[in-house]
XYZ file of C-alpha atoms in Angstrom:
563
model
C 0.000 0.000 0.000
C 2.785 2.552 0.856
C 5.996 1.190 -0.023
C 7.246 1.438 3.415
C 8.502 -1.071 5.485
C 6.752 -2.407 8.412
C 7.839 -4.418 11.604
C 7.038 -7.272 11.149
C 6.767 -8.863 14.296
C 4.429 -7.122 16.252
C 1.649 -4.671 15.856
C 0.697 -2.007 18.033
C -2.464 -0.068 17.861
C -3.816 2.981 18.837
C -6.537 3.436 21.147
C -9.579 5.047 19.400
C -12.389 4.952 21.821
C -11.504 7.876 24.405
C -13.109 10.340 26.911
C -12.216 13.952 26.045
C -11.758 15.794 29.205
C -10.786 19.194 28.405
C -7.619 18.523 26.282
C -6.818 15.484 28.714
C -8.123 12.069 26.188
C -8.553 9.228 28.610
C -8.527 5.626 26.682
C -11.855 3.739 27.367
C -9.916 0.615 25.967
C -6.730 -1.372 25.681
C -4.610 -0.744 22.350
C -4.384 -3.563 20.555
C -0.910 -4.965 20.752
C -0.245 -8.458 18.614
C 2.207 -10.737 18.237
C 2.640 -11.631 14.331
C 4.591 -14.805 14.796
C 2.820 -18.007 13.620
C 2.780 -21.156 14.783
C 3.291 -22.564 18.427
C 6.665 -22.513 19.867
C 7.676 -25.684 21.263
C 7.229 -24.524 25.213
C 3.690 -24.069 24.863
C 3.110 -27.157 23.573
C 5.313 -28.559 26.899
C 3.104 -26.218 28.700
C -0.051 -27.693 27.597
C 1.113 -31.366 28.806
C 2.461 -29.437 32.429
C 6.249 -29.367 31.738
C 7.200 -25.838 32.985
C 9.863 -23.604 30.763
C 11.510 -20.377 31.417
C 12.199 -18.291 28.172
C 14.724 -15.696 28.247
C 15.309 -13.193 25.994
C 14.330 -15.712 23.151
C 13.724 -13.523 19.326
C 10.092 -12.621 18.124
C 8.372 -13.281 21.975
C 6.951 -9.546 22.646
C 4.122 -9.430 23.320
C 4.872 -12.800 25.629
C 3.326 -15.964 24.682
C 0.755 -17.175 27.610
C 1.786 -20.467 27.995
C 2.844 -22.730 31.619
C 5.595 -21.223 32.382
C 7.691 -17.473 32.576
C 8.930 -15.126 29.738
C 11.105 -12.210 29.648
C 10.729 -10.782 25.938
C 13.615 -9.855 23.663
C 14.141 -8.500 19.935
C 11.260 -6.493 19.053
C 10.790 -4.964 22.221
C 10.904 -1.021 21.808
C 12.411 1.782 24.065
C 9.966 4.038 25.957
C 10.250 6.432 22.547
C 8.663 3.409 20.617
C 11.826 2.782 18.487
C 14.275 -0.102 17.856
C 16.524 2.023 20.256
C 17.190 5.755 20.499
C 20.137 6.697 22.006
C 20.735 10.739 23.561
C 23.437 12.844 23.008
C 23.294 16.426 24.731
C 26.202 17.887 23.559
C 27.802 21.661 22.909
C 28.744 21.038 19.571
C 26.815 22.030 16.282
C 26.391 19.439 13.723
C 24.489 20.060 10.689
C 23.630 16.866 10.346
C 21.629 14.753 12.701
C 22.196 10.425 13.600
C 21.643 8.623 10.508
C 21.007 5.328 12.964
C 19.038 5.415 15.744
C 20.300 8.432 17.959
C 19.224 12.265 19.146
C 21.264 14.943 19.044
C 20.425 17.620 21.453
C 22.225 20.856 21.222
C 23.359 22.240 24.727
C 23.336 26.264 25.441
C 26.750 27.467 25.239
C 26.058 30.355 27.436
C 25.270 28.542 29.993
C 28.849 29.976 32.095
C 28.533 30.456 35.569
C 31.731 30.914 36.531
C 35.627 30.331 35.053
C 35.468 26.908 36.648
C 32.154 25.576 35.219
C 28.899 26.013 33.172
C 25.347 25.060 33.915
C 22.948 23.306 31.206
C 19.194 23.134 31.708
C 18.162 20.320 29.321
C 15.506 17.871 28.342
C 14.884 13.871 27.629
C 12.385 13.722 25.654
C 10.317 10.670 26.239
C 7.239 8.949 24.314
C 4.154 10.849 22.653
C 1.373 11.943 24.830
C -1.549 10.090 24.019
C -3.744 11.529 27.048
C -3.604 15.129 25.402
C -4.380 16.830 22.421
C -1.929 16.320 19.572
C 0.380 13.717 21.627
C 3.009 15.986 22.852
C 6.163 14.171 23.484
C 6.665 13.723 27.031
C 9.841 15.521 28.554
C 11.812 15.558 31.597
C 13.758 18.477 32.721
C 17.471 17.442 32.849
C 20.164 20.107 34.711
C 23.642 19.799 34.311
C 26.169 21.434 36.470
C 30.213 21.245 34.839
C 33.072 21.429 37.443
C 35.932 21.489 35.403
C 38.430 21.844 38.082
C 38.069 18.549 39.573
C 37.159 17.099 35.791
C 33.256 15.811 36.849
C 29.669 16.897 36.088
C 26.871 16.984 38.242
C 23.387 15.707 36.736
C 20.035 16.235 38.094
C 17.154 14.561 37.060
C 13.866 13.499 38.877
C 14.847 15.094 41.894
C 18.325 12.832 42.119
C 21.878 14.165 42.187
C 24.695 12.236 39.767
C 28.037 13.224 39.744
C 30.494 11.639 36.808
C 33.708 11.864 36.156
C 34.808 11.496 31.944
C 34.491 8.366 31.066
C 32.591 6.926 33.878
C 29.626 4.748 33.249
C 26.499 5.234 35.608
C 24.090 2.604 36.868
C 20.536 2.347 35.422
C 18.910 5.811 36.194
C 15.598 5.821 36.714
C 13.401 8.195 34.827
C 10.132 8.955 35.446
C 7.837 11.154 33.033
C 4.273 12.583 33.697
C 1.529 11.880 31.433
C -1.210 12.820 33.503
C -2.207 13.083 37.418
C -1.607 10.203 39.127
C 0.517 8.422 35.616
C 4.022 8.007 34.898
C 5.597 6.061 32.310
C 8.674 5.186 33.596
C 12.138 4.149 32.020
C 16.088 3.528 33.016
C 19.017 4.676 30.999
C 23.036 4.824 31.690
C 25.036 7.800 31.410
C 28.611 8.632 30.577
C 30.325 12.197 30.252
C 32.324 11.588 27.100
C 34.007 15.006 26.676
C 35.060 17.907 28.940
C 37.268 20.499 27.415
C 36.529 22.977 24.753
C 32.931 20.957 24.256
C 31.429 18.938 26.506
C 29.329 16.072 26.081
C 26.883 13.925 27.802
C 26.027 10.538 26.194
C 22.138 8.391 27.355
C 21.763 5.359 26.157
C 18.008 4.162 24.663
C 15.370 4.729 27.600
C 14.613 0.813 28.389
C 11.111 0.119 30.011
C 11.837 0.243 33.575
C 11.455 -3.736 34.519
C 9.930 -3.116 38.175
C 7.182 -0.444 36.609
C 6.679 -1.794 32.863
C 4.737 0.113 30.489
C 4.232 -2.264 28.241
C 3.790 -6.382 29.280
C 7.446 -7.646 28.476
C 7.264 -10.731 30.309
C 5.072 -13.868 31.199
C 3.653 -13.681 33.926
C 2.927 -9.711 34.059
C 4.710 -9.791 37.676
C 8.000 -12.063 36.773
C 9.986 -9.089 35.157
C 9.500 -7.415 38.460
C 10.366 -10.356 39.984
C 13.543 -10.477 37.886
C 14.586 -6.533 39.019
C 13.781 -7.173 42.588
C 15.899 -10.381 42.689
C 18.709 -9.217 40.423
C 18.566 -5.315 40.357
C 17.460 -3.203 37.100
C 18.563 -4.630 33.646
C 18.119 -3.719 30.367
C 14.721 -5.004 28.694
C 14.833 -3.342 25.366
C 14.765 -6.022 22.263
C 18.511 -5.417 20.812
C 19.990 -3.604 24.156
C 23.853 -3.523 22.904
C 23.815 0.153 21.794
C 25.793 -0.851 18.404
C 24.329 2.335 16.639
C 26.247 4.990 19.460
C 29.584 3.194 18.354
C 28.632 3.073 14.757
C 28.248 6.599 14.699
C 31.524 7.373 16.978
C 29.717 8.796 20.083
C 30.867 6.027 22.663
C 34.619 4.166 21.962
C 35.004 0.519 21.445
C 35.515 -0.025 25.321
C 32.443 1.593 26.277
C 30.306 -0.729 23.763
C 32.453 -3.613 25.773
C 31.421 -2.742 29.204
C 27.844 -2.019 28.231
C 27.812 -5.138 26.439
C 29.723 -7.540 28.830
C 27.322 -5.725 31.502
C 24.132 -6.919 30.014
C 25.538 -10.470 29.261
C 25.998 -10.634 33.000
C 22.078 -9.526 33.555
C 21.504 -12.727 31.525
C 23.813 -14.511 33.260
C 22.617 -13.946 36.376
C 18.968 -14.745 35.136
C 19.939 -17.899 33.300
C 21.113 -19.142 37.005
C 18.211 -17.969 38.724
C 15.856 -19.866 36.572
C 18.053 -23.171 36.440
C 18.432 -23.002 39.670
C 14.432 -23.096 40.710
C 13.887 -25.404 38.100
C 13.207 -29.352 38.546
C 11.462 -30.512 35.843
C 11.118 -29.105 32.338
C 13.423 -26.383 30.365
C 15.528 -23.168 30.803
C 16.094 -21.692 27.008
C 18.385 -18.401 27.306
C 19.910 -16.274 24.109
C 23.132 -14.858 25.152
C 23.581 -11.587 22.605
C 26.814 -10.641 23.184
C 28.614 -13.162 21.107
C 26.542 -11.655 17.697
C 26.625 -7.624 18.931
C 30.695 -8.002 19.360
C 30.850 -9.919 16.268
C 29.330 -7.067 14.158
C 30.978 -4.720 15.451
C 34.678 -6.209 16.085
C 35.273 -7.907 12.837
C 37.567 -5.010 11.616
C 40.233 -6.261 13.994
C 40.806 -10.066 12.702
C 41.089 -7.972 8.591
C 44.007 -5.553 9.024
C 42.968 -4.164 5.465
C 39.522 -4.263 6.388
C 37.988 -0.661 5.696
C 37.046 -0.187 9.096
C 40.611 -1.382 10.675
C 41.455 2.044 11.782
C 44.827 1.517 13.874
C 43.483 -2.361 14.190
C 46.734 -3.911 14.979
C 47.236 -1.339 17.792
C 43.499 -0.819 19.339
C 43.064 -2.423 22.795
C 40.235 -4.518 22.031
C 41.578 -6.089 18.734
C 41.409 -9.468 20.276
C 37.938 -8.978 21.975
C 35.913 -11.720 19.538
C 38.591 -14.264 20.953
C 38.334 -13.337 24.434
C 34.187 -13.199 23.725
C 34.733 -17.224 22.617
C 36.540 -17.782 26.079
C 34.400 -16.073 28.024
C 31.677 -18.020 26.664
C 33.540 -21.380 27.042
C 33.712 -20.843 30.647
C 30.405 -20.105 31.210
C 29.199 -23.227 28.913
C 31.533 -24.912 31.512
C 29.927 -23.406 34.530
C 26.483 -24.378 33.374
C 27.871 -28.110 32.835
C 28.931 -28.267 36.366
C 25.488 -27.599 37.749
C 23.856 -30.221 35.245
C 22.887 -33.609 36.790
C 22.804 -37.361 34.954
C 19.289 -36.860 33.354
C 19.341 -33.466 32.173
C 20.239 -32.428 28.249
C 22.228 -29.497 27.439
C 22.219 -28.241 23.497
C 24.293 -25.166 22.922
C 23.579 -23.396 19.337
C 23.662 -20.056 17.436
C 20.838 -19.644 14.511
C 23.848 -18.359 12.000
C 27.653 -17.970 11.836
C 29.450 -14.689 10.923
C 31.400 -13.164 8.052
C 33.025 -9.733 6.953
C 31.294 -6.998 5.832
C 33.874 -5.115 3.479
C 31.955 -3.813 0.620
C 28.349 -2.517 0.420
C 25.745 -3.026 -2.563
C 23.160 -0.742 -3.342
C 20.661 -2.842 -5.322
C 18.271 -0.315 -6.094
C 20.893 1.874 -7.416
C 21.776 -1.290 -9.763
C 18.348 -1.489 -9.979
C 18.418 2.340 -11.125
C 21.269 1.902 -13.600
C 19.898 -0.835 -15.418
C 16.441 0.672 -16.257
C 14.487 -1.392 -13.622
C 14.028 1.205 -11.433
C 12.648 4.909 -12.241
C 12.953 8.414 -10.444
C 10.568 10.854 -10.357
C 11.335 14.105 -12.466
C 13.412 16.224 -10.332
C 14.374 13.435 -8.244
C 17.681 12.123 -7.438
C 17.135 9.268 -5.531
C 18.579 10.932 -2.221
C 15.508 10.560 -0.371
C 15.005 7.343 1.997
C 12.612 4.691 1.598
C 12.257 4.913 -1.880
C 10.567 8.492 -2.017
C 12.331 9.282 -4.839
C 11.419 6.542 -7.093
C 8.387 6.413 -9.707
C 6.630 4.010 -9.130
C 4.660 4.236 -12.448
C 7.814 3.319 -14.538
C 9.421 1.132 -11.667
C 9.746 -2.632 -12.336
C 11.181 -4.150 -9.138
C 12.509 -2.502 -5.555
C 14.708 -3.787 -2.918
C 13.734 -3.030 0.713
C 14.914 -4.380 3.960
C 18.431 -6.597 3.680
C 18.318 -9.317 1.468
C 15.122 -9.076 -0.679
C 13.698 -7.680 -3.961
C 10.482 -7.519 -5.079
C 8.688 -6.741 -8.207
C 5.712 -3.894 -8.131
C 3.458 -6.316 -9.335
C 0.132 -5.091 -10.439
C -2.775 -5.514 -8.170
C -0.654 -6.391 -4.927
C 1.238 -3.278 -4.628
C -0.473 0.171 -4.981
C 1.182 1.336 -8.313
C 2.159 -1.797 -9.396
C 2.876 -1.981 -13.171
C 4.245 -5.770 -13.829
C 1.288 -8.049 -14.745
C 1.522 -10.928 -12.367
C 1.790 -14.289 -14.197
C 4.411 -15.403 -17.279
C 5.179 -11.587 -17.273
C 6.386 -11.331 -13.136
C 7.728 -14.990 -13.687
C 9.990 -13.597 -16.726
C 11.217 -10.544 -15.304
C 12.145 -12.792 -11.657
C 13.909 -14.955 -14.073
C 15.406 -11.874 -15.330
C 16.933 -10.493 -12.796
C 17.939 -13.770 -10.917
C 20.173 -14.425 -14.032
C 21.705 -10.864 -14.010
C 22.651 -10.653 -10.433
C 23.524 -14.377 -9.330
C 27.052 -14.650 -9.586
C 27.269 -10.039 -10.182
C 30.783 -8.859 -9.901
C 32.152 -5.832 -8.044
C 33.883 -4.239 -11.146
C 36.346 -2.332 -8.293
C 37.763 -5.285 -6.439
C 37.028 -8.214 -9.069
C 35.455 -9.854 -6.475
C 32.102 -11.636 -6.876
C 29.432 -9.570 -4.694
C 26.143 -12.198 -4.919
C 26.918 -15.901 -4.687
C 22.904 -16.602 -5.571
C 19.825 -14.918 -6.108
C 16.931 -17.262 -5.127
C 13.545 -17.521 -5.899
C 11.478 -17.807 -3.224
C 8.705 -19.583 -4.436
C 11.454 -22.543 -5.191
C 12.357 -22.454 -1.756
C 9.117 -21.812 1.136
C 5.535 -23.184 0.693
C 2.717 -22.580 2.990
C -0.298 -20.082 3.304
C 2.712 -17.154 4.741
C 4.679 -17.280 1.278
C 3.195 -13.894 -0.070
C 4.117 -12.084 2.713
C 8.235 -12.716 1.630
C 10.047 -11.032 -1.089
C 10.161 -12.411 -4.537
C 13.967 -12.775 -4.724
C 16.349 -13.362 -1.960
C 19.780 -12.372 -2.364
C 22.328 -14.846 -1.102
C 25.723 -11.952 -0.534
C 29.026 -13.825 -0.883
C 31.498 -13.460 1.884
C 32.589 -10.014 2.060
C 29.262 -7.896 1.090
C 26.062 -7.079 1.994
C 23.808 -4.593 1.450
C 25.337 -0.912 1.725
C 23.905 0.583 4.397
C 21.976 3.339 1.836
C 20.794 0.814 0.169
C 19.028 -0.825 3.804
C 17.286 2.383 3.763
C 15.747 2.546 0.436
C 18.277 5.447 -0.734
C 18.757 5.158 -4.565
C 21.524 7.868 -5.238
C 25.136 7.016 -5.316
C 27.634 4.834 -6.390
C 26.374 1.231 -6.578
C 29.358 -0.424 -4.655
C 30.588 1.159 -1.905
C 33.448 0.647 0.988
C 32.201 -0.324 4.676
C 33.789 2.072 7.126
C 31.541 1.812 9.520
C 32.711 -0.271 13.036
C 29.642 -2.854 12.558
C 32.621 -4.749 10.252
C 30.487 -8.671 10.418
C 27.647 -9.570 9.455
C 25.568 -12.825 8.702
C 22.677 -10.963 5.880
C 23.995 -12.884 3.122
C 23.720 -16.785 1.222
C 22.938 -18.681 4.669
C 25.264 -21.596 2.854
C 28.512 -19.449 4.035
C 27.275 -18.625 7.614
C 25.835 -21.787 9.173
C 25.028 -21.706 13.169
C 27.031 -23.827 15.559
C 25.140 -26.847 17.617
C 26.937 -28.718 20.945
C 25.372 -31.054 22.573
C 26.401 -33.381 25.890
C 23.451 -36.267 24.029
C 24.755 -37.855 20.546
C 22.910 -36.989 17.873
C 21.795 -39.080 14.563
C 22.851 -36.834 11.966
C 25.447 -34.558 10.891
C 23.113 -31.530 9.184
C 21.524 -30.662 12.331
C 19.442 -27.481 11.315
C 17.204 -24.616 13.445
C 13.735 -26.032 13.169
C 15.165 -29.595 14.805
C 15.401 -28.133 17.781
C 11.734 -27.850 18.863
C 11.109 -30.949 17.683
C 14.221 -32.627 19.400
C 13.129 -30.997 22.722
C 9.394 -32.237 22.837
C 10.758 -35.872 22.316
C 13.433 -35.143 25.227
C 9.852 -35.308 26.719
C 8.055 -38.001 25.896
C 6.051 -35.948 23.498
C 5.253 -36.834 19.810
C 6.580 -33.991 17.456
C 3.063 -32.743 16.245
C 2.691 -32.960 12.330
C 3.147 -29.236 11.110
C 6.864 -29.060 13.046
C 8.828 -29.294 9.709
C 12.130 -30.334 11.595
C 13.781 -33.370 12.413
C 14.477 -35.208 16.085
C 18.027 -35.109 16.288
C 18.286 -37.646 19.281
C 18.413 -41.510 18.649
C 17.622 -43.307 21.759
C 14.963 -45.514 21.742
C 11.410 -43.277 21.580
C 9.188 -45.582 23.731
C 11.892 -46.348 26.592
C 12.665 -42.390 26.584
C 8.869 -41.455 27.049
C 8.837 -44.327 29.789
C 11.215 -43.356 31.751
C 9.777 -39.431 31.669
């Protein structure tokens, strides 16, 4: 209908039946707020036989399944603004330019002096719209800033509490609270670091995560266990990709920083994963541990010394962090081991590998410069999400990170291609010209396989997926204009950016990991064998839609005996 992408996991509504109050709107009903993932997962179908499971931070669970057992949501879960993650920057110095990814730049009064030793800076977070009121206002908290320069720290006040950092020091979760209303907050936590304190200063927030002890939004199963979780374990970070990879990506916190606010969260987990195993005595503990795919991304320049984004790589002090990430990890598969008894199974995975990311491709500009794509007159394709582009000449698009799709008529608004031999002709088309497409620059070849994938996936969810996947060869992706549905530019370009790995390309080249302490039958174990695998683990008959595999190969009828 628009062209635009959508998230795809979740929708969240707006509340339309309200009492108007002066300019105060007070909602008479719930919004509605849906998890789009299909199917059952495989712990609801343990639930429903009474074998309890604790879910942590597991992809594609917010809003939580309701199922026998507790859930603490993950990927998909927004900040308090309602984005993906939104980090803060007040700062003194002018940029003409604001974040490309996911950050707020907010410019600090320069005349703020007070005195030759230090300034003062009255300041704002700005927090989510308004709904209660006319026009949804964002919400905003008053934020005051006092700089002592002599002894190097800055004193922040916000909600009534006094902070004092010194450069380079990372703060605890801060809890902020903003009013909506009499008698509602909404309430959120963030960390703060001063990054800079000379001719400029600077004062770097990450996201604002729903506070876990007051959530504004249901991010766990039961309602009550993420407050559970924050009363047992202190505050910890609850938004769906925490690991503020978009702050280093755009140079406002330093590779250490990213470290200790990633190494800090994998220790939240931790510390849950522990908690649960510990309580548990029959049934499963599933935990995703991020840290080993964030530091990955974003670390990869270091093992390429003539990777594009190895800037002083054989000198930087975390050049080696992706090895010490594998040891760290090691241990703390061996810690978990050691707290395992006779009967219980433990499978260790990762749903993809990694790979470089050297060289970005900008598909719709190919798309451009081979006449499949149009512009508007008096466009130049600078404008994101394909705003630029003509749809009324336009053939086929690229959105999101691997797909293409063709503006077939009658499913898209201003489609043009007539669906049938004429859509199946032009797929073949273009599969043909870009499997196996070579970057002219390096000589290298940039797309291993473009796929079609009706030839691939079946099932009543097919036309929801592109038409084409593209299936990047080691080395590439798409360019990070290109992810953004910018048309203008050159059609290869260099990486520079820190996030150096990636995993977006022909699955063939980056295939997951899979330990287990229980032989298994085969030696292709894949993804979707794992649900499968676990409900036999349980006596329980794989039910017939599960398209995976049991990987196990004891005996079936002794193994649901003895459970």
């Amino acid at each position: 209908r628009t062209y635009l992408p959508q998230l795809s996991s979740v929708r969240i509504g707006r509340v339309r039946r309200v009492l108007r109050l002066g300019r105060l709107r007070l909602p008479l009903a719930k919004p509605e707020m849906r998890l789009l993932r299909k199917s059952r997962p495989f712990w609801s179908v343990l639930g429903a036989r009474g074998f309890w499971s604790t879910v942590l931070r597991v992809p594609i669970t917010f809003p939580p399944d309701r199922f026998y057992g507790a859930q603490l949501a993950a990927m998909c879960v927004p900040d308090i603004q309602g984005t993906q993650g939104t980090f803060t920057l007040f700062t003194t110095r002018r940029s003409a330019e604001g974040f490309k990814e996911g950050g707020a730049r907010v410019l600090l009064d320069s005349d703020g002096e007070t005195d030759g030793a230090g300034r003062h800076f009255e300041t704002a977070f700005q927090g989510p719209d308004n709904e209660l009121v006319d026009g949804s206002p964002p919400l905003t908290l008053p934020v005051a800033i006092d700089l002592d320069r002599q002894s190097g720290t800055a004193r922040i006040e916000v909600n009534g509490r006094m902070l004092e950092l010194a450069v380079g020091e990372l703060s605890d979760w801060i809890e902020l609270s903003f009013k909506a209303a009499p008698g509602i907050k909404v309430r959120g936590i963030c960390r703060m670091m001063v990054t800079e304190m000379g001719e400029h200063f600077s004062l770097y927030a990450t996201p604002i995560n729903i506070d876990p002890e007051k959530p504004a939004m249901p991010i766990s199963h039961p309602s009550y266990y993420a407050v559970y979780l924050a009363k047992k374990l202190g505050k910890y970070a609850t938004l769906g990709l925490a690991e503020d990879t978009w702050a280093l990506n755009e140079g406002v916190i330093d590779d250490q920083t990213f470290l200790r606010l990633t190494y800090d969260i994998d220790r939240e987990r931790e510390e849950m994963f522990f908690a649960a195993l510990d309580k548990l005595r029959r049934g499963t503990v599933v935990c995703v541990f991020d840290a080993t795919d964030r530091i990955q991304h974003m670390f990869w320049r270091y093992l390429e010394p003539d990777h594009p984004a190895a800037k002083n790589g054989a000198k930087a002090p975390s050049r080696d962090a992706i090895a010490e990430l594998y040891e760290h990890n090691d241990a703390l598969v061996g810690r978990i081991r050691a707290r395992l008894g006779a009967e219980d199974v433990l499978m260790v995975l990762s749903d993809h590998g990694f790979a470089s990311f050297r060289r970005g491709l900008n598909l719709n500009a190919w798309l451009h410069a081979n006449g499949y794509l149009a512009l508007k007159e008096g466009g130049d394709g600078s404008e994101e999400w394909l705003r630029d582009v003509d749809w009324s000449r336009t053939r086929a698009y690229a959105l999101g990170l691997t797909g293409l799709f063709l503006n077939v008529e009658g499913r898209e608004a201003k489609g043009i291609v007539k669906s049938g031999e004429e859509a199946e002709a032009l797929k073949a088309e273009l599969i043909g010209r870009l499997s196996g497409l070579i970057d002219e620059q390096s000589g290298e070849t940039a797309i291993q396989e473009a796929f079609d994938t009706a030839s691939l996936y079946s099932g009543p969810y097919l036309k929801n997926g592109p038409d084409v996947l593209i299936g990047y060869n080691v080395g590439y992706r798409i360019s990070w204009d290109g992810a953004t549905g910018v048309v203008e530019g050159p059609i290869f370009t260099d990486n520079v950016k820190p996030w150096s790995g990636d995993h977006g390309i022909d699955p063939r080249l980056v295939p997951g990991v899979f330990f287990s302490d229980r032989s298994i039958g085969c030696d292709d174990p894949a993804l979707i064998d794992v649900a499968p695998s676990a409900l036999w683990l349980f006596g329980i008959q794989p039910p017939s839609y599960m398209d995976g595999k049991v990987l196990f190969t004891e005996d079936f009828t002794a193994v649901a005996k003895e459970r």
